[in-house]
Amino acid sequence: MNKQEELERLKKEMEMDKELPLFGQANLVFGEGNSEAEVMFIGEAPGFHEDKFMRPFVGQAGKLLDKLFLLINWPRESVYITNIVKRRPPENRDPLPEEIEAYKPYLKKQIQIIDPKIIAPLGRFAMNYFLPDFKISQSHGKGVILRGKIIYPLYHPAAALRATAILKELEMDFKKLPDLLKNIESARIEEKKEAHKQAPLF
Ligand code: URA
């Protein structure tokens, strides 16, 4: 089975898993993009438009994300985009810890299949999934090695839409991505020991 087929199979598994929170209340937004992607962007949870179209980042935040890809000349289709929680929480409330936990085995498998070199969590929920004790204001745009992959936290595009200062930071961090990928072996990145006690995330 190739990666695309493995992802399809995983998606079918998720569609049938009635134990998943928000099952039957919202559509599954599994994720999309290049199954061979070197970079994977991971947001928080789908919103109204994502639920409607069953695609990640297609609302206002997604439009900004598209602009950021243009800024660095990366076609959106060249990367993989998904969320930690794959169904829309009611009223766009924050995902609950038990929702994040319940979707974890699927995200873990998705990451294992794609096996990207860089994971770019968008916003604090996605960042704290990988780096529980980190603060987004301090850690955005700074790569950290975790289990051989670079975790490169970014501000959430929705936050950037609310504050110009954050938008500028997000643009600057995005512009560093091509070099980070090019110089991946030699990048001087702080090694993050597996200090946290949780089960492996990928
Ligand atoms: N915000 C997210 O975190 N994910 C989406 O897919 C859309 C908006």
PDB file of C-alpha atoms and ligand atoms in Angstrom:
ATOM      1  CA  MET A   1       0.000   0.000   0.000  1.00  0.00           C
ATOM      2  CA  ASN A   2       1.334   3.465  -0.777  1.00  0.00           C
ATOM      3  CA  LYS A   3       0.977   6.403   1.608  1.00  0.00           C
ATOM      4  CA  GLN A   4      -2.112   7.775  -0.124  1.00  0.00           C
ATOM      5  CA  GLU A   5      -3.839   4.411   0.193  1.00  0.00           C
ATOM      6  CA  GLU A   6      -2.818   4.122   3.821  1.00  0.00           C
ATOM      7  CA  LEU A   7      -4.299   7.555   4.487  1.00  0.00           C
ATOM      8  CA  GLU A   8      -7.531   6.582   2.739  1.00  0.00           C
ATOM      9  CA  ARG A   9      -7.764   3.510   4.911  1.00  0.00           C
ATOM     10  CA  LEU A  10      -7.168   5.538   8.055  1.00  0.00           C
ATOM     11  CA  LYS A  11      -9.857   8.000   7.001  1.00  0.00           C
ATOM     12  CA  LYS A  12     -12.364   5.164   6.537  1.00  0.00           C
ATOM     13  CA  GLU A  13     -11.463   3.832   9.973  1.00  0.00           C
ATOM     14  CA  MET A  14     -12.170   7.267  11.467  1.00  0.00           C
ATOM     15  CA  GLU A  15     -15.470   7.600   9.649  1.00  0.00           C
ATOM     16  CA  MET A  16     -16.652   4.371  11.280  1.00  0.00           C
ATOM     17  CA  ASP A  17     -15.336   5.031  14.786  1.00  0.00           C
ATOM     18  CA  LYS A  18     -18.509   5.904  16.655  1.00  0.00           C
ATOM     19  CA  GLU A  19     -16.591   6.336  19.904  1.00  0.00           C
ATOM     20  CA  LEU A  20     -14.925   9.509  18.672  1.00  0.00           C
ATOM     21  CA  PRO A  21     -16.252  12.672  20.324  1.00  0.00           C
ATOM     22  CA  LEU A  22     -18.410  14.868  18.060  1.00  0.00           C
ATOM     23  CA  PHE A  23     -19.237  11.825  15.898  1.00  0.00           C
ATOM     24  CA  GLY A  24     -22.657  12.385  14.345  1.00  0.00           C
ATOM     25  CA  GLN A  25     -22.576  16.081  15.262  1.00  0.00           C
ATOM     26  CA  ALA A  26     -20.103  17.353  12.710  1.00  0.00           C
ATOM     27  CA  ASN A  27     -18.403  16.206   9.530  1.00  0.00           C
ATOM     28  CA  LEU A  28     -15.031  14.547   9.534  1.00  0.00           C
ATOM     29  CA  VAL A  29     -12.289  16.864   8.314  1.00  0.00           C
ATOM     30  CA  PHE A  30      -9.517  14.356   7.893  1.00  0.00           C
ATOM     31  CA  GLY A  31      -6.864  16.528   6.268  1.00  0.00           C
ATOM     32  CA  GLU A  32      -5.518  16.971   2.776  1.00  0.00           C
ATOM     33  CA  GLY A  33      -2.409  17.502   0.741  1.00  0.00           C
ATOM     34  CA  ASN A  34       0.640  15.675  -0.447  1.00  0.00           C
ATOM     35  CA  SER A  35       0.975  12.282   1.213  1.00  0.00           C
ATOM     36  CA  GLU A  36       4.741  12.542   0.569  1.00  0.00           C
ATOM     37  CA  ALA A  37       4.957  16.036   2.092  1.00  0.00           C
ATOM     38  CA  GLU A  38       8.119  17.057   3.923  1.00  0.00           C
ATOM     39  CA  VAL A  39       6.164  19.606   5.923  1.00  0.00           C
ATOM     40  CA  MET A  40       2.925  19.042   7.766  1.00  0.00           C
ATOM     41  CA  PHE A  41       0.812  21.934   9.141  1.00  0.00           C
ATOM     42  CA  ILE A  42      -1.435  21.056  12.049  1.00  0.00           C
ATOM     43  CA  GLY A  43      -4.203  23.340  13.290  1.00  0.00           C
ATOM     44  CA  GLU A  44      -6.593  23.116  16.197  1.00  0.00           C
ATOM     45  CA  ALA A  45     -10.006  21.962  14.937  1.00  0.00           C
ATOM     46  CA  PRO A  46     -12.278  22.638  11.967  1.00  0.00           C
ATOM     47  CA  GLY A  47     -14.520  25.703  11.988  1.00  0.00           C
ATOM     48  CA  PHE A  48     -17.795  26.431  10.198  1.00  0.00           C
ATOM     49  CA  HIS A  49     -16.420  26.461   6.641  1.00  0.00           C
ATOM     50  CA  GLU A  50     -14.148  23.491   7.213  1.00  0.00           C
ATOM     51  CA  ASP A  51     -17.111  21.479   8.513  1.00  0.00           C
ATOM     52  CA  LYS A  52     -19.204  22.511   5.532  1.00  0.00           C
ATOM     53  CA  PHE A  53     -16.600  21.668   2.882  1.00  0.00           C
ATOM     54  CA  MET A  54     -14.925  18.862   4.845  1.00  0.00           C
ATOM     55  CA  ARG A  55     -11.532  20.420   4.155  1.00  0.00           C
ATOM     56  CA  PRO A  56      -9.071  22.003   6.606  1.00  0.00           C
ATOM     57  CA  PHE A  57      -8.353  25.736   6.555  1.00  0.00           C
ATOM     58  CA  VAL A  58     -10.792  26.923   3.907  1.00  0.00           C
ATOM     59  CA  GLY A  59     -12.344  29.849   5.870  1.00  0.00           C
ATOM     60  CA  GLN A  60     -10.784  33.221   6.663  1.00  0.00           C
ATOM     61  CA  ALA A  61      -7.799  31.699   8.481  1.00  0.00           C
ATOM     62  CA  GLY A  62      -7.317  29.371   5.515  1.00  0.00           C
ATOM     63  CA  LYS A  63      -7.273  32.291   3.100  1.00  0.00           C
ATOM     64  CA  LEU A  64      -4.474  33.840   5.120  1.00  0.00           C
ATOM     65  CA  LEU A  65      -2.645  30.511   5.139  1.00  0.00           C
ATOM     66  CA  ASP A  66      -2.939  30.428   1.326  1.00  0.00           C
ATOM     67  CA  LYS A  67      -1.354  33.901   1.159  1.00  0.00           C
ATOM     68  CA  LEU A  68       1.484  32.750   3.377  1.00  0.00           C
ATOM     69  CA  PHE A  69       2.150  29.819   1.036  1.00  0.00           C
ATOM     70  CA  LEU A  70       2.243  32.259  -1.873  1.00  0.00           C
ATOM     71  CA  LEU A  71       4.720  34.387   0.039  1.00  0.00           C
ATOM     72  CA  ILE A  72       7.211  31.517   0.094  1.00  0.00           C
ATOM     73  CA  ASN A  73       6.261  30.038  -3.278  1.00  0.00           C
ATOM     74  CA  TRP A  74       5.068  26.766  -1.849  1.00  0.00           C
ATOM     75  CA  PRO A  75       1.967  25.391  -3.537  1.00  0.00           C
ATOM     76  CA  ARG A  76      -0.599  24.490  -0.882  1.00  0.00           C
ATOM     77  CA  GLU A  77      -0.801  21.047  -2.501  1.00  0.00           C
ATOM     78  CA  SER A  78       2.884  20.405  -1.800  1.00  0.00           C
ATOM     79  CA  VAL A  79       2.371  20.203   1.968  1.00  0.00           C
ATOM     80  CA  TYR A  80      -0.077  18.308   4.167  1.00  0.00           C
ATOM     81  CA  ILE A  81      -2.646  20.177   6.278  1.00  0.00           C
ATOM     82  CA  THR A  82      -4.744  18.774   9.104  1.00  0.00           C
ATOM     83  CA  ASN A  83      -5.931  19.444  12.677  1.00  0.00           C
ATOM     84  CA  ILE A  84      -5.477  17.797  16.065  1.00  0.00           C
ATOM     85  CA  VAL A  85      -9.264  17.443  16.482  1.00  0.00           C
ATOM     86  CA  LYS A  86     -10.963  16.444  13.257  1.00  0.00           C
ATOM     87  CA  ARG A  87     -14.554  17.446  13.868  1.00  0.00           C
ATOM     88  CA  ARG A  88     -15.843  20.942  14.592  1.00  0.00           C
ATOM     89  CA  PRO A  89     -16.542  21.635  18.272  1.00  0.00           C
ATOM     90  CA  PRO A  90     -19.960  23.307  18.718  1.00  0.00           C
ATOM     91  CA  GLU A  91     -19.883  27.106  18.456  1.00  0.00           C
ATOM     92  CA  ASN A  92     -16.176  26.863  17.631  1.00  0.00           C
ATOM     93  CA  ARG A  93     -15.348  26.437  21.305  1.00  0.00           C
ATOM     94  CA  ASP A  94     -11.829  25.355  22.238  1.00  0.00           C
ATOM     95  CA  PRO A  95     -11.219  21.632  21.879  1.00  0.00           C
ATOM     96  CA  LEU A  96     -11.548  19.778  25.190  1.00  0.00           C
ATOM     97  CA  PRO A  97      -8.612  17.773  26.544  1.00  0.00           C
ATOM     98  CA  GLU A  98     -10.651  14.553  26.155  1.00  0.00           C
ATOM     99  CA  GLU A  99     -11.355  15.400  22.497  1.00  0.00           C
ATOM    100  CA  ILE A 100      -7.678  15.967  21.810  1.00  0.00           C
ATOM    101  CA  GLU A 101      -6.913  12.689  23.567  1.00  0.00           C
ATOM    102  CA  ALA A 102      -9.552  10.740  21.631  1.00  0.00           C
ATOM    103  CA  TYR A 103      -8.287  11.910  18.233  1.00  0.00           C
ATOM    104  CA  LYS A 104      -4.656  11.390  19.189  1.00  0.00           C
ATOM    105  CA  PRO A 105      -4.240   7.788  17.904  1.00  0.00           C
ATOM    106  CA  TYR A 106      -5.443   8.872  14.476  1.00  0.00           C
ATOM    107  CA  LEU A 107      -3.223  11.942  14.292  1.00  0.00           C
ATOM    108  CA  LYS A 108      -0.337   9.817  15.452  1.00  0.00           C
ATOM    109  CA  LYS A 109      -0.938   7.339  12.607  1.00  0.00           C
ATOM    110  CA  GLN A 110      -1.393  10.141  10.103  1.00  0.00           C
ATOM    111  CA  ILE A 111       1.995  11.568  11.083  1.00  0.00           C
ATOM    112  CA  GLN A 112       3.585   8.109  10.954  1.00  0.00           C
ATOM    113  CA  ILE A 113       2.281   7.532   7.429  1.00  0.00           C
ATOM    114  CA  ILE A 114       3.306  10.916   6.023  1.00  0.00           C
ATOM    115  CA  ASP A 115       6.536  10.961   8.027  1.00  0.00           C
ATOM    116  CA  PRO A 116       7.300  14.659   7.442  1.00  0.00           C
ATOM    117  CA  LYS A 117      10.614  16.273   8.304  1.00  0.00           C
ATOM    118  CA  ILE A 118       8.965  19.347   9.768  1.00  0.00           C
ATOM    119  CA  ILE A 119       5.744  19.599  11.743  1.00  0.00           C
ATOM    120  CA  ALA A 120       4.410  23.145  11.995  1.00  0.00           C
ATOM    121  CA  PRO A 121       1.725  23.347  14.696  1.00  0.00           C
ATOM    122  CA  LEU A 122      -0.527  26.364  14.171  1.00  0.00           C
ATOM    123  CA  GLY A 123      -1.427  28.028  17.448  1.00  0.00           C
ATOM    124  CA  ARG A 124      -1.051  27.068  21.058  1.00  0.00           C
ATOM    125  CA  PHE A 125      -3.369  24.047  21.176  1.00  0.00           C
ATOM    126  CA  ALA A 126      -1.528  22.298  18.376  1.00  0.00           C
ATOM    127  CA  MET A 127       1.856  23.402  19.769  1.00  0.00           C
ATOM    128  CA  ASN A 128       1.034  22.177  23.269  1.00  0.00           C
ATOM    129  CA  TYR A 129       0.078  18.802  21.822  1.00  0.00           C
ATOM    130  CA  PHE A 130       3.753  18.345  20.931  1.00  0.00           C
ATOM    131  CA  LEU A 131       5.390  20.676  23.442  1.00  0.00           C
ATOM    132  CA  PRO A 132       3.104  20.806  26.478  1.00  0.00           C
ATOM    133  CA  ASP A 133       5.097  23.278  28.515  1.00  0.00           C
ATOM    134  CA  PHE A 134       5.821  25.811  25.750  1.00  0.00           C
ATOM    135  CA  LYS A 135       4.401  29.310  25.310  1.00  0.00           C
ATOM    136  CA  ILE A 136       3.541  30.308  21.756  1.00  0.00           C
ATOM    137  CA  SER A 137       4.667  33.929  22.319  1.00  0.00           C
ATOM    138  CA  GLN A 138       8.159  32.660  23.136  1.00  0.00           C
ATOM    139  CA  SER A 139       8.411  29.604  20.916  1.00  0.00           C
ATOM    140  CA  HIS A 140       6.939  30.619  17.566  1.00  0.00           C
ATOM    141  CA  GLY A 141       9.459  30.477  14.756  1.00  0.00           C
ATOM    142  CA  LYS A 142      11.935  28.408  16.768  1.00  0.00           C
ATOM    143  CA  GLY A 143      12.420  24.820  15.685  1.00  0.00           C
ATOM    144  CA  VAL A 144      12.793  22.115  18.260  1.00  0.00           C
ATOM    145  CA  ILE A 145      13.816  18.528  17.552  1.00  0.00           C
ATOM    146  CA  LEU A 146      11.449  15.919  18.920  1.00  0.00           C
ATOM    147  CA  ARG A 147      11.881  12.258  18.036  1.00  0.00           C
ATOM    148  CA  GLY A 148      13.966  13.186  15.001  1.00  0.00           C
ATOM    149  CA  LYS A 149      11.490  15.662  13.565  1.00  0.00           C
ATOM    150  CA  ILE A 150      11.550  19.422  13.698  1.00  0.00           C
ATOM    151  CA  ILE A 151       8.579  20.913  15.485  1.00  0.00           C
ATOM    152  CA  TYR A 152       8.278  24.499  14.246  1.00  0.00           C
ATOM    153  CA  PRO A 153       5.491  26.298  16.139  1.00  0.00           C
ATOM    154  CA  LEU A 154       3.678  29.103  14.368  1.00  0.00           C
ATOM    155  CA  TYR A 155       1.032  31.546  15.480  1.00  0.00           C
ATOM    156  CA  HIS A 156      -2.467  30.526  14.436  1.00  0.00           C
ATOM    157  CA  PRO A 157      -3.560  32.438  11.302  1.00  0.00           C
ATOM    158  CA  ALA A 158      -6.820  33.382  13.065  1.00  0.00           C
ATOM    159  CA  ALA A 159      -4.767  35.165  15.755  1.00  0.00           C
ATOM    160  CA  ALA A 160      -2.821  36.936  13.008  1.00  0.00           C
ATOM    161  CA  LEU A 161      -6.098  38.167  11.527  1.00  0.00           C
ATOM    162  CA  ARG A 162      -6.887  39.837  14.848  1.00  0.00           C
ATOM    163  CA  ALA A 163      -3.527  41.561  15.455  1.00  0.00           C
ATOM    164  CA  THR A 164      -1.124  43.134  12.958  1.00  0.00           C
ATOM    165  CA  ALA A 165       1.885  42.528  15.203  1.00  0.00           C
ATOM    166  CA  ILE A 166       1.141  38.784  15.208  1.00  0.00           C
ATOM    167  CA  LEU A 167       0.634  38.798  11.442  1.00  0.00           C
ATOM    168  CA  LYS A 168       4.113  40.310  10.994  1.00  0.00           C
ATOM    169  CA  GLU A 169       5.640  37.634  13.226  1.00  0.00           C
ATOM    170  CA  LEU A 170       3.786  34.895  11.380  1.00  0.00           C
ATOM    171  CA  GLU A 171       5.021  36.207   8.030  1.00  0.00           C
ATOM    172  CA  MET A 172       8.596  36.363   9.301  1.00  0.00           C
ATOM    173  CA  ASP A 173       8.380  32.831  10.695  1.00  0.00           C
ATOM    174  CA  PHE A 174       6.882  31.540   7.454  1.00  0.00           C
ATOM    175  CA  LYS A 175       9.688  33.111   5.424  1.00  0.00           C
ATOM    176  CA  LYS A 176      12.186  31.054   7.415  1.00  0.00           C
ATOM    177  CA  LEU A 177      10.567  27.757   6.408  1.00  0.00           C
ATOM    178  CA  PRO A 178      12.260  27.192   3.007  1.00  0.00           C
ATOM    179  CA  ASP A 179      15.738  27.607   4.529  1.00  0.00           C
ATOM    180  CA  LEU A 180      14.822  25.473   7.494  1.00  0.00           C
ATOM    181  CA  LEU A 181      13.816  22.669   5.145  1.00  0.00           C
ATOM    182  CA  LYS A 182      16.881  23.141   2.916  1.00  0.00           C
ATOM    183  CA  ASN A 183      19.323  23.105   5.811  1.00  0.00           C
ATOM    184  CA  ILE A 184      17.508  20.543   7.829  1.00  0.00           C
ATOM    185  CA  GLU A 185      20.517  18.436   8.741  1.00  0.00           C
ATOM    186  CA  SER A 186      22.712  21.329   9.765  1.00  0.00           C
ATOM    187  CA  ALA A 187      20.079  23.588  11.297  1.00  0.00           C
ATOM    188  CA  ARG A 188      21.208  24.669  14.714  1.00  0.00           C
ATOM    189  CA  ILE A 189      18.217  23.650  16.667  1.00  0.00           C
ATOM    190  CA  GLU A 190      17.887  23.147  20.336  1.00  0.00           C
ATOM    191  CA  GLU A 191      17.543  19.467  21.047  1.00  0.00           C
ATOM    192  CA  LYS A 192      14.441  18.802  23.058  1.00  0.00           C
ATOM    193  CA  LYS A 193      14.908  15.746  25.150  1.00  0.00           C
ATOM    194  CA  GLU A 194      11.872  13.612  25.563  1.00  0.00           C
ATOM    195  CA  ALA A 195      11.262  15.118  28.914  1.00  0.00           C
ATOM    196  CA  HIS A 196       7.527  14.830  28.988  1.00  0.00           C
ATOM    197  CA  LYS A 197       5.999  11.685  30.279  1.00  0.00           C
ATOM    198  CA  GLN A 198       3.223  11.258  27.751  1.00  0.00           C
ATOM    199  CA  ALA A 199       3.095   8.420  25.247  1.00  0.00           C
ATOM    200  CA  PRO A 200       4.948   8.988  21.963  1.00  0.00           C
ATOM    201  CA  LEU A 201       3.003  11.283  19.655  1.00  0.00           C
ATOM    202  CA  PHE A 202       4.273   9.850  16.385  1.00  0.00           C
TER     203      PHE A 202
HETATM  204  N1  URA B   1      -8.737  26.750  12.399  1.00  0.00           N
HETATM  205  C1  URA B   1      -8.114  25.579  12.617  1.00  0.00           C
HETATM  206  O1  URA B   1      -7.436  25.403  13.611  1.00  0.00           O
HETATM  207  N2  URA B   1      -8.262  24.622  11.724  1.00  0.00           N
HETATM  208  C2  URA B   1      -8.961  24.758  10.600  1.00  0.00           C
HETATM  209  O2  URA B   1      -9.031  23.822   9.813  1.00  0.00           O
HETATM  210  C3  URA B   1      -9.593  25.993  10.392  1.00  0.00           C
HETATM  211  C4  URA B   1      -9.470  26.974  11.300  1.00  0.00           C
END
